[in-house]
CSV table of C-alpha atoms in Angstrom, one decimal:
chain,number,residue,atom,x,y,z
A,1,MET,CA,-17.8,-34.5,-3.0
A,2,THR,CA,-14.4,-34.5,-1.6
A,3,ARG,CA,-11.9,-31.9,-2.7
A,4,LYS,CA,-9.0,-34.4,-4.0
A,5,LYS,CA,-5.9,-32.4,-5.6
A,6,VAL,CA,-6.1,-33.6,-9.7
A,7,THR,CA,-3.0,-34.4,-11.2
A,8,LEU,CA,-2.6,-33.4,-14.5
A,9,THR,CA,-2.1,-36.0,-16.6
A,10,TYR,CA,-3.7,-38.6,-19.0
A,11,ILE,CA,-5.2,-41.4,-17.0
A,12,ALA,CA,-3.7,-44.5,-18.4
A,13,ASN,CA,-6.2,-46.9,-16.6
A,14,ASP,CA,-9.0,-47.4,-19.1
A,15,GLY,CA,-11.6,-48.0,-16.3
A,16,ALA,CA,-10.6,-45.0,-14.5
A,17,ARG,CA,-10.5,-43.0,-17.2
A,18,LYS,CA,-13.9,-43.7,-18.6
A,19,ALA,CA,-15.4,-43.0,-15.4
A,20,ALA,CA,-13.2,-39.8,-15.0
A,21,PHE,CA,-14.6,-39.1,-18.5
A,22,LYS,CA,-18.2,-39.8,-17.5
A,23,LYS,CA,-18.1,-37.7,-14.2
A,24,ARG,CA,-16.7,-34.7,-15.7
A,25,LYS,CA,-18.6,-34.6,-18.6
A,26,LYS,CA,-21.7,-34.7,-16.6
A,27,GLY,CA,-20.2,-31.9,-14.2
A,28,LEU,CA,-19.0,-29.4,-17.1
A,29,MET,CA,-22.4,-30.0,-19.0
A,30,LYS,CA,-24.4,-28.6,-15.7
A,31,LYS,CA,-22.0,-26.0,-14.6
A,32,VAL,CA,-22.4,-24.4,-18.6
A,33,SER,CA,-25.9,-24.7,-18.1
A,34,GLU,CA,-25.6,-22.8,-14.5
A,35,LEU,CA,-23.3,-20.2,-16.2
A,36,SER,CA,-25.7,-19.6,-18.7
A,37,THR,CA,-29.0,-19.4,-16.3
A,38,LEU,CA,-27.0,-17.2,-13.5
A,39,CYS,CA,-25.6,-14.6,-16.0
A,40,GLY,CA,-28.4,-14.8,-18.3
A,41,ILE,CA,-26.0,-15.3,-21.5
A,42,GLU,CA,-25.6,-17.9,-24.4
A,43,ALA,CA,-23.3,-20.7,-24.4
A,44,CYS,CA,-22.8,-23.9,-25.8
A,45,ALA,CA,-20.3,-27.2,-24.9
A,46,ILE,CA,-19.6,-29.9,-27.1
A,47,ILE,CA,-17.9,-32.7,-25.9
A,48,TYR,CA,-16.4,-35.5,-28.6
A,49,SER,CA,-15.6,-38.8,-27.0
A,50,ARG,CA,-14.0,-42.4,-28.2
A,51,TYR,CA,-16.7,-44.2,-26.7
A,52,GLN,CA,-19.6,-42.6,-28.9
A,53,ALA,CA,-19.9,-41.4,-32.3
A,54,GLU,CA,-22.1,-38.6,-31.9
A,55,PRO,CA,-20.7,-35.8,-29.8
A,56,GLU,CA,-22.5,-34.5,-26.7
A,57,VAL,CA,-23.7,-31.0,-26.7
A,58,TRP,CA,-25.3,-28.4,-24.5
A,59,PRO,CA,-27.8,-27.2,-24.7
A,60,SER,CA,-28.8,-29.0,-27.7
A,61,THR,CA,-27.8,-29.8,-31.4
A,62,LEU,CA,-30.1,-26.5,-32.0
A,63,GLY,CA,-28.8,-24.5,-29.7
A,64,THR,CA,-25.5,-25.3,-30.4
A,65,ARG,CA,-26.0,-24.7,-34.0
A,66,ARG,CA,-27.7,-21.3,-33.0
A,67,ALA,CA,-24.4,-20.3,-31.0
A,68,ILE,CA,-22.0,-21.2,-33.4
A,69,ALA,CA,-23.8,-19.2,-35.8
A,70,ARG,CA,-23.8,-16.4,-33.7
A,71,PHE,CA,-20.3,-16.8,-33.3
A,72,LYS,CA,-19.3,-16.9,-36.6
A,73,ASN,CA,-21.5,-13.7,-37.6
A,74,MET,CA,-18.6,-12.1,-35.4
A,75,SER,CA,-15.7,-10.4,-37.0
A,76,GLU,CA,-12.7,-12.6,-37.0
A,77,MET,CA,-11.0,-10.5,-34.9
A,78,ASP,CA,-13.6,-10.8,-32.3
A,79,GLN,CA,-13.3,-14.2,-32.1
A,80,ALA,CA,-9.7,-14.8,-32.0
A,81,LYS,CA,-9.5,-12.2,-29.3
A,82,ARG,CA,-10.5,-14.4,-26.4
A,83,MET,CA,-10.3,-17.8,-28.1
A,84,VAL,CA,-7.7,-20.1,-26.4
A,85,ASN,CA,-6.9,-23.8,-26.9
A,86,GLN,CA,-4.9,-26.0,-24.1
A,87,GLN,CA,-1.5,-24.6,-24.9
A,88,GLY,CA,-2.7,-21.2,-24.4
A,89,PHE,CA,-5.1,-21.9,-21.5
A,90,ILE,CA,-2.6,-23.7,-19.6
A,91,ARG,CA,0.3,-21.3,-20.2
A,92,GLN,CA,-2.2,-18.7,-18.9
A,93,ARG,CA,-2.6,-20.4,-15.9
A,94,ILE,CA,1.0,-20.9,-15.2
A,95,VAL,CA,1.5,-17.0,-15.6
A,96,LYS,CA,-1.3,-16.8,-13.1
A,97,ALA,CA,0.1,-19.2,-10.8
A,98,GLU,CA,3.3,-17.6,-10.7
A,99,GLU,CA,2.2,-14.4,-9.8
A,100,GLN,CA,0.3,-15.6,-7.2
A,101,LEU,CA,3.3,-17.5,-5.9
A,102,LYS,CA,5.6,-14.4,-6.3
A,103,LYS,CA,3.1,-12.5,-3.8
A,104,GLN,CA,3.1,-15.2,-1.3
A,105,LEU,CA,6.4,-15.7,-1.2
A,106,ARG,CA,6.3,-11.8,-0.5
A,107,GLU,CA,3.8,-11.8,2.2
A,108,ASN,CA,5.9,-14.7,3.9
A,109,ARG,CA,9.1,-12.5,3.7
A,110,GLU,CA,7.5,-9.7,5.3
A,111,MET,CA,6.2,-11.7,8.0
A,112,GLU,CA,9.3,-13.4,8.9
A,113,ILE,CA,11.3,-10.1,9.0
A,114,CYS,CA,8.5,-8.7,11.0
A,115,GLN,CA,9.4,-11.4,13.3
A,116,VAL,CA,12.7,-10.7,12.9
A,117,MET,CA,12.1,-6.9,14.2
A,118,TYR,CA,10.0,-7.7,17.2
A,119,ARG,CA,12.5,-10.4,18.5
A,120,ALA,CA,15.5,-7.6,17.8
A,121,LEU,CA,13.3,-5.1,19.8
A,122,VAL,CA,13.4,-7.3,22.8
A,123,GLY,CA,17.1,-7.8,23.0
A,124,GLN,CA,17.4,-10.6,20.2
A,125,PRO,CA,21.0,-10.0,18.6
A,126,LEU,CA,21.3,-9.1,15.2
A,127,GLN,CA,23.8,-11.9,14.3
A,128,GLY,CA,23.1,-14.4,12.0
A,129,LEU,CA,21.5,-12.3,9.6
A,130,THR,CA,22.6,-11.9,6.0
A,131,ILE,CA,22.7,-8.8,4.4
A,132,LEU,CA,19.6,-9.0,2.3
A,133,ASP,CA,18.0,-9.7,5.8
A,134,LEU,CA,19.5,-6.4,7.3
A,135,ASN,CA,18.5,-4.7,4.4
A,136,ASP,CA,14.6,-5.8,4.5
A,137,LEU,CA,14.9,-5.3,8.2
A,138,GLY,CA,15.9,-1.8,7.6
A,139,TRP,CA,13.0,-1.2,5.1
A,140,MET,CA,10.6,-2.9,7.8
A,141,LEU,CA,11.6,-0.4,10.5
A,142,GLU,CA,11.2,2.4,8.3
A,143,LYS,CA,7.8,1.2,7.1
A,144,THR,CA,6.6,0.6,10.6
A,145,GLY,CA,8.1,3.7,11.7
A,146,LYS,CA,6.2,5.7,9.2
A,147,GLU,CA,3.0,3.9,10.5
A,148,ILE,CA,4.0,5.1,14.1
A,149,GLU,CA,4.7,8.7,13.1
A,150,GLU,CA,1.5,9.1,11.1
A,151,ARG,CA,-0.7,7.3,14.2
A,152,ILE,CA,1.1,9.8,16.6
A,153,LYS,CA,0.2,12.3,14.5
A,154,LYS,CA,-3.3,11.5,14.4
A,155,LEU,CA,-3.4,10.9,18.0
A,156,LYS,CA,-2.2,14.1,18.8
A,157,ASN,CA,-4.7,15.9,16.2
A,158,THR,CA,-7.4,14.1,18.1
A,159,ALA,CA,-6.5,14.9,21.8
A,160,LEU,CA,-5.7,18.4,20.9
A,161,GLY,CA,-8.2,18.9,18.3
A,162,SER,CA,-6.9,22.2,16.9
A,163,GLU,CA,-4.8,22.9,13.3
A,164,GLN,CA,-2.4,25.2,15.4
A,165,ALA,CA,-1.1,22.5,17.7
A,166,VAL,CA,-0.3,20.0,14.8
A,167,SER,CA,1.8,22.8,13.0
A,168,ALA,CA,3.6,23.7,16.3
A,169,GLU,CA,4.6,20.0,16.3
A,170,PRO,CA,8.2,19.6,15.6
A,171,THR,CA,7.9,16.0,14.0
A,172,ALA,CA,10.1,15.3,11.2
A,173,ASP,CA,7.6,13.6,8.8
A,174,LYS,CA,8.4,14.1,5.4
A,175,GLY,CA,5.1,12.9,4.1
A,176,SER,CA,2.4,15.5,4.4
A,177,GLU,CA,3.7,19.0,4.3
A,178,GLY,CA,1.4,20.8,7.0
A,179,ASP,CA,-1.6,19.2,5.5
A,180,ASN,CA,-3.7,18.3,8.8
A,181,SER,CA,-6.9,16.8,6.6
A,182,GLU,CA,-7.6,13.3,8.0
A,183,ALA,CA,-7.6,12.0,4.1
A,184,ALA,CA,-4.2,12.9,3.6
A,185,PRO,CA,-2.3,10.5,5.9
A,186,LYS,CA,-4.8,7.7,4.9
A,187,ASN,CA,-3.7,8.3,0.9
A,188,ASN,CA,0.1,8.9,1.9
A,189,SER,CA,-0.1,5.2,3.3
A,190,ALA,CA,-1.5,3.6,0.9
A,191,LEU,CA,0.9,5.0,-1.7
A,192,ASP,CA,3.7,4.5,0.8
A,193,ASP,CA,2.7,0.7,1.0
A,194,VAL,CA,3.0,0.6,-2.7
A,195,VAL,CA,6.2,2.3,-3.0
A,196,ALA,CA,7.7,0.4,0.1
A,197,ALA,CA,6.5,-3.1,-1.5
A,198,GLU,CA,8.6,-2.1,-4.4
A,199,ALA,CA,11.4,-0.9,-2.5
A,200,MET,CA,11.7,-4.3,-1.0
A,201,GLN,CA,11.5,-6.0,-4.3
A,202,ASN,CA,14.2,-3.5,-5.9
A,203,ARG,CA,16.9,-4.0,-3.7
A,204,PRO,CA,20.2,-1.8,-4.4
A,205,TRP,CA,22.2,-3.1,-7.2
A,206,TYR,CA,25.1,-4.8,-5.1
A,207,MET,CA,22.4,-6.9,-3.1
A,208,GLU,CA,22.5,-9.2,-6.3
A,209,PHE,CA,26.1,-10.1,-5.9
A,210,LEU,CA,25.5,-11.4,-2.4
A,211,LYS,CA,22.6,-13.2,-3.1
A,212,PRO,CA,23.2,-17.1,-1.3
A,213,CYS,CA,23.5,-17.6,2.5
A,214,LYS,CA,27.1,-18.0,2.8
A,215,GLU,CA,28.9,-18.3,6.1
A,216,GLY,CA,30.9,-15.1,5.1
A,217,ASN,CA,28.0,-13.4,4.9
A,218,THR,CA,26.9,-13.6,8.4
A,219,ALA,CA,27.5,-10.7,10.9
A,220,ASN,CA,30.5,-12.2,12.5
A,221,LEU,CA,31.6,-8.8,13.3
A,222,GLY,CA,29.4,-8.8,16.0
A,223,GLN,CA,31.7,-10.8,18.1
A,224,ASN,CA,34.1,-8.3,18.9
A,225,GLU,CA,31.5,-5.7,20.1
A,226,PRO,CA,28.4,-6.4,22.2
A,227,LEU,CA,25.4,-5.4,20.5
A,228,PRO,CA,23.2,-3.0,22.1
A,229,SER,CA,19.5,-3.9,23.2
A,230,TYR,CA,17.1,-0.9,22.9
A,231,PRO,CA,16.3,0.8,25.7
A,232,CYS,CA,12.8,2.2,25.5
A,233,GLY,CA,13.2,5.4,26.9
A,234,ASN,CA,12.9,6.7,30.3
A,235,LEU,CA,9.7,5.3,31.3
A,236,THR,CA,9.7,3.8,34.5
A,237,PRO,CA,8.2,0.5,35.1
A,238,PRO,CA,5.4,-1.3,33.9
A,239,TRP,CA,7.4,-1.4,31.0
A,240,SER,CA,10.6,-2.3,32.9
A,241,ASN,CA,10.5,-5.9,31.3
A,242,PHE,CA,10.2,-4.5,27.9
A,243,TYR,CA,13.7,-5.4,27.3
A,244,PHE,CA,16.0,-8.2,28.4
A,245,PRO,CA,19.1,-7.3,29.8
B,1,MET,CA,-1.9,-7.6,6.4
B,2,GLY,CA,-4.4,-9.6,7.3
B,3,LYS,CA,-6.2,-11.2,4.5
B,4,LYS,CA,-10.0,-10.9,4.1
B,5,PRO,CA,-11.9,-13.9,4.5
B,6,SER,CA,-13.5,-14.8,1.1
B,7,LEU,CA,-17.2,-16.1,1.9
B,8,GLY,CA,-16.2,-19.7,0.9
B,9,ARG,CA,-18.7,-22.2,-0.8
B,10,GLN,CA,-22.1,-21.1,-0.3
B,11,LYS,CA,-25.3,-22.4,-1.7
B,12,ILE,CA,-26.7,-20.5,-4.3
B,13,VAL,CA,-30.0,-20.4,-6.1
B,14,ILE,CA,-30.0,-21.3,-9.9
B,15,ALA,CA,-31.5,-18.2,-11.3
B,16,ARG,CA,-30.4,-14.8,-12.8
B,17,ILE,CA,-28.5,-12.5,-10.4
B,18,PRO,CA,-30.0,-9.3,-10.2
B,19,LYS,CA,-27.1,-7.2,-9.1
B,20,LYS,CA,-24.8,-6.2,-12.2
B,21,ASN,CA,-21.3,-6.1,-10.4
B,22,HIS,CA,-22.2,-9.5,-8.7
B,23,LEU,CA,-23.3,-10.7,-11.9
B,24,GLN,CA,-20.2,-9.6,-13.6
B,25,VAL,CA,-18.0,-11.0,-11.0
B,26,THR,CA,-19.7,-14.3,-11.0
B,27,PHE,CA,-19.6,-14.6,-14.8
B,28,SER,CA,-16.0,-13.9,-14.8
B,29,LYS,CA,-15.2,-16.6,-12.2
B,30,ARG,CA,-17.2,-19.4,-13.6
B,31,ARG,CA,-16.4,-19.0,-17.1
B,32,SER,CA,-12.9,-19.3,-16.1
B,33,GLY,CA,-13.4,-22.0,-14.0
B,34,ARG,CA,-15.5,-24.0,-17.0
B,35,PHE,CA,-12.6,-23.3,-19.2
B,36,LYS,CA,-10.4,-24.9,-16.4
B,37,LYS,CA,-12.8,-27.8,-15.8
B,38,ALA,CA,-13.1,-28.3,-19.7
B,39,SER,CA,-9.0,-28.2,-19.9
B,40,GLU,CA,-8.6,-30.9,-17.1
B,41,LEU,CA,-11.3,-33.2,-19.0
B,42,CYS,CA,-9.1,-33.0,-22.3
B,43,THR,CA,-5.9,-33.6,-20.4
B,44,LEU,CA,-7.4,-36.5,-18.2
B,45,SER,CA,-9.4,-38.4,-20.6
B,46,GLY,CA,-7.8,-37.3,-23.9
B,47,VAL,CA,-10.9,-36.2,-25.6
B,48,ASP,CA,-11.8,-33.0,-28.1
B,49,VAL,CA,-13.7,-30.2,-26.6
B,50,GLY,CA,-15.1,-26.9,-27.4
B,51,ILE,CA,-17.1,-24.3,-25.6
B,52,ILE,CA,-18.6,-21.1,-26.6
B,53,VAL,CA,-19.9,-18.5,-24.0
B,54,PHE,CA,-20.8,-14.9,-24.9
B,55,SER,CA,-20.6,-12.1,-22.2
B,56,LEU,CA,-23.6,-10.1,-21.3
B,57,ALA,CA,-21.7,-7.5,-23.4
B,58,SER,CA,-21.4,-9.7,-26.6
B,59,LYS,CA,-18.0,-10.5,-26.3
B,60,VAL,CA,-17.1,-14.1,-27.1
B,61,PHE,CA,-14.8,-16.3,-25.0
B,62,SER,CA,-14.1,-19.7,-26.4
B,63,PHE,CA,-12.3,-22.6,-25.2
B,64,GLY,CA,-11.5,-25.8,-28.0
B,65,HIS,CA,-9.0,-28.7,-28.0
B,66,PRO,CA,-7.3,-29.3,-30.5
B,67,GLU,CA,-8.6,-26.0,-31.7
B,68,VAL,CA,-12.2,-24.0,-31.2
B,69,GLU,CA,-12.4,-24.0,-35.1
B,70,LEU,CA,-11.5,-27.5,-35.6
B,71,ILE,CA,-14.2,-28.7,-33.3
B,72,ILE,CA,-16.8,-26.0,-35.2
B,73,ASP,CA,-16.1,-27.7,-38.0
B,74,ARG,CA,-16.1,-30.9,-37.2
B,75,PHE,CA,-19.8,-30.4,-35.3
B,76,LEU,CA,-21.3,-28.7,-38.2
B,77,ALA,CA,-20.0,-30.9,-40.9
B,78,ARG,CA,-21.6,-33.9,-38.8
B,79,HIS,CA,-18.8,-36.1,-39.7
B,80,ASN,CA,-18.2,-37.8,-36.3
B,81,LEU,CA,-15.1,-39.5,-37.1
B,82,PRO,CA,-11.7,-37.8,-35.7
B,83,PRO,CA,-9.8,-36.4,-38.3
B,84,LEU,CA,-8.2,-39.3,-40.0
B,85,ASP,CA,-5.1,-37.8,-41.2
B,86,THR,CA,-3.0,-40.3,-41.0
B,87,SER,CA,0.0,-38.9,-42.7
B,88,ALA,CA,3.6,-39.0,-40.9
B,89,HIS,CA,3.8,-35.2,-41.2
B,90,HIS,CA,0.4,-35.1,-39.1
B,91,GLN,CA,1.4,-37.9,-36.6
B,92,LEU,CA,4.3,-36.3,-35.7
B,93,PHE,CA,2.8,-32.9,-35.4
B,94,GLU,CA,0.3,-34.5,-33.2
B,95,ALA,CA,2.9,-36.3,-31.2
B,96,HIS,CA,4.8,-33.0,-30.8
B,97,ARG,CA,1.5,-31.2,-29.3
B,98,SER,CA,1.3,-33.8,-26.7
B,99,VAL,CA,4.5,-33.8,-25.6
B,100,ASN,CA,4.6,-29.8,-25.6
B,101,LEU,CA,1.0,-30.3,-23.4
B,102,ARG,CA,2.5,-32.7,-21.4
B,103,GLU,CA,5.4,-30.6,-20.6
B,104,LEU,CA,3.1,-27.6,-19.5
B,105,ASN,CA,0.8,-29.7,-17.4
B,106,MET,CA,4.0,-30.5,-15.7
B,107,ILE,CA,5.5,-27.0,-15.2
B,108,LEU,CA,1.8,-26.0,-13.8
B,109,THR,CA,1.7,-28.8,-11.4
B,110,GLN,CA,5.1,-27.9,-10.2
B,111,VAL,CA,4.2,-24.3,-9.8
B,112,LEU,CA,1.2,-24.9,-8.3
B,113,ASP,CA,2.8,-27.2,-5.6
B,114,GLU,CA,5.3,-24.6,-4.4
B,115,LEU,CA,2.3,-22.1,-4.2
B,116,GLU,CA,0.5,-24.9,-2.1
B,117,VAL,CA,3.9,-25.1,-0.1
B,118,GLU,CA,4.1,-21.2,0.2
B,119,ARG,CA,0.6,-20.7,1.3
B,120,LYS,CA,0.7,-23.5,4.1
B,121,HIS,CA,4.0,-21.9,5.0
B,122,GLY,CA,2.0,-18.6,5.4
B,123,GLU,CA,-0.6,-19.9,7.4
B,124,ARG,CA,1.9,-21.1,9.8
B,125,LEU,CA,3.3,-17.9,9.8
B,126,ASP,CA,0.3,-16.2,10.5
B,127,VAL,CA,-0.7,-18.3,13.6
B,128,MET,CA,2.7,-17.5,15.1
B,129,ARG,CA,2.2,-14.2,14.5
B,130,LYS,CA,-1.1,-14.3,16.0
B,131,ALA,CA,-0.1,-16.0,19.2
B,132,SER,CA,3.1,-13.6,19.4
B,133,GLN,CA,0.8,-10.6,19.4
B,134,ARG,CA,-1.5,-11.7,22.4
B,135,GLN,CA,1.8,-11.6,24.4
B,136,CYS,CA,3.7,-9.0,23.4
B,137,TRP,CA,1.8,-5.5,23.2
B,138,TRP,CA,4.1,-4.0,21.0
B,139,GLU,CA,3.2,-6.2,17.9
B,140,ALA,CA,-0.2,-5.0,17.8
B,141,PRO,CA,-0.9,-3.5,14.8
B,142,VAL,CA,-0.1,0.1,15.1
B,143,ASP,CA,-4.0,1.3,15.0
B,144,GLU,CA,-4.3,-0.4,18.0
B,145,LEU,CA,-1.6,1.5,20.0
B,146,GLY,CA,-1.8,4.2,22.4
B,147,LEU,CA,0.2,7.5,22.2
B,148,CYS,CA,2.4,6.5,24.8
B,149,GLU,CA,3.2,2.9,23.8
B,150,LEU,CA,3.6,4.2,20.5
B,151,GLU,CA,6.3,6.9,21.5
B,152,GLN,CA,7.9,4.5,23.3
B,153,LEU,CA,8.2,1.9,20.3
B,154,ARG,CA,9.3,4.9,17.7
B,155,THR,CA,12.2,5.6,20.2
B,156,SER,CA,13.2,1.8,20.3
B,157,MET,CA,12.8,1.2,16.4
B,158,GLU,CA,14.7,4.5,15.6
B,159,GLU,CA,17.6,3.2,17.8
B,160,MET,CA,17.4,-0.3,16.3
B,161,LYS,CA,17.5,1.2,12.8
B,162,MET,CA,20.5,3.0,13.5
B,163,ASN,CA,22.3,0.0,14.7
B,164,VAL,CA,20.8,-1.8,11.7
B,165,GLU,CA,22.3,0.9,9.5
B,166,LYS,CA,26.0,0.5,11.1
B,167,LEU,CA,25.8,-3.2,10.7
B,168,THR,CA,24.8,-3.2,7.6
B,169,SER,CA,27.6,-0.7,6.3
B,170,LYS,CA,30.1,-2.5,7.9
B,171,LEU,CA,29.2,-5.9,6.4
B,172,MET,CA,28.9,-4.3,3.1
B,173,ALA,CA,32.4,-3.0,3.9
B,174,THR,CA,34.0,-6.5,5.0
B,175,LEU,CA,32.3,-7.9,2.0
B,176,LEU,CA,33.6,-5.3,-0.6
B,177,LEU,CA,36.8,-6.0,0.6
B,178,GLN,CA,36.6,-9.7,0.3
B,179,MET,CA,35.4,-9.3,-3.5
B,180,VAL,CA,38.1,-7.0,-4.3
B,181,CYS,CA,40.8,-9.3,-2.8
B,182,HIS,CA,39.2,-12.2,-4.7
B,183,PHE,CA,39.5,-10.3,-8.0
B,184,GLN,CA,42.9,-9.3,-7.3
B,185,GLY,CA,43.9,-13.0,-6.6
B,186,LEU,CA,42.1,-14.1,-10.0
B,187,ILE,CA,44.2,-11.2,-11.9
B,188,LEU,CA,47.4,-12.7,-10.3
B,189,ASP,CA,46.7,-15.9,-11.2
């Protein structure tokens, strides 16, 4: 079966609608049956159509009656708790889709900012970025900086292999306070990621005023002073082409 | 930020699933899928449908169009004629509900389309990122870098951060000034 995108509207064409109905009805019955078998649970399906007087049911008339009886035996609350009609169901789908959209937008944004960061690292000027971009860039630098810091610590840990060496390290690490266990950095970074993700969402209050990318928002200030590139310390080649002059 | 690849479509045996966790997840997903298919059937063909599903914990899930209870009553009463309430009030109610459903479906379609667009965008970004990583060592995930590289990167990033902060402050100041002038201008007018 080809995976075509389905348009969620009533099929006007009678022939097409009838064909779709037959196919989907068959598919639905089959899948309900599969669900029942795979999970060992009881279920029933009732489909009315305008082409037949009797509804089509699964598993059988008797089976359906039994399921209905079991259903009715439950308390009103239990019945209603997970009952849904078209409206409710479509609303649920909308909510879920919107959440996925939000998540995807955020992921895409992170990837884009990351790209900006890496390009800037090799000398691409920061002109043309809006305040929002700069803000997110700062956040990304912070986040990556933390990851680098932790990784450096970890490597130094394993290299030197002693607690004393680590506590003598003057690194400005705000995260774990002298906690040298391997587990701690991991936990911190997990929490940091959550916090950081929210931080990217909760921009400072004034950001809301500056939302749309207007001409005036871009960093025209840079015209007066050349933006520095980022020398990578005093290390000699092989990294000499690390940044463009 | 790497996505965990799902197993995709696999052929499965139609028999009781032995593992408990797997079963619960399967139940959840498939039940949801059935409701979705039932919903599509109703929308596309304009028919009335009811589904009742019991979970292993004896909780019951049901979907029904127009309502689960109506479908049940209709089935039990064995009157297979559609509810023939032709009163004007009822017809208006039905018309209203139709429009409502149409609108909801339109909104859903819109959101799903947007989602699709962003997903494709995400894929493109991912491809670019991977290609870029092959050429630029500093773009590799932090875990793959050596100590020397990391320290180098840290220095560069700290410097960049300072510059970004400087730039942001300058930009903020300019914009605030613009805002103040704008408001002053409004007041004077």
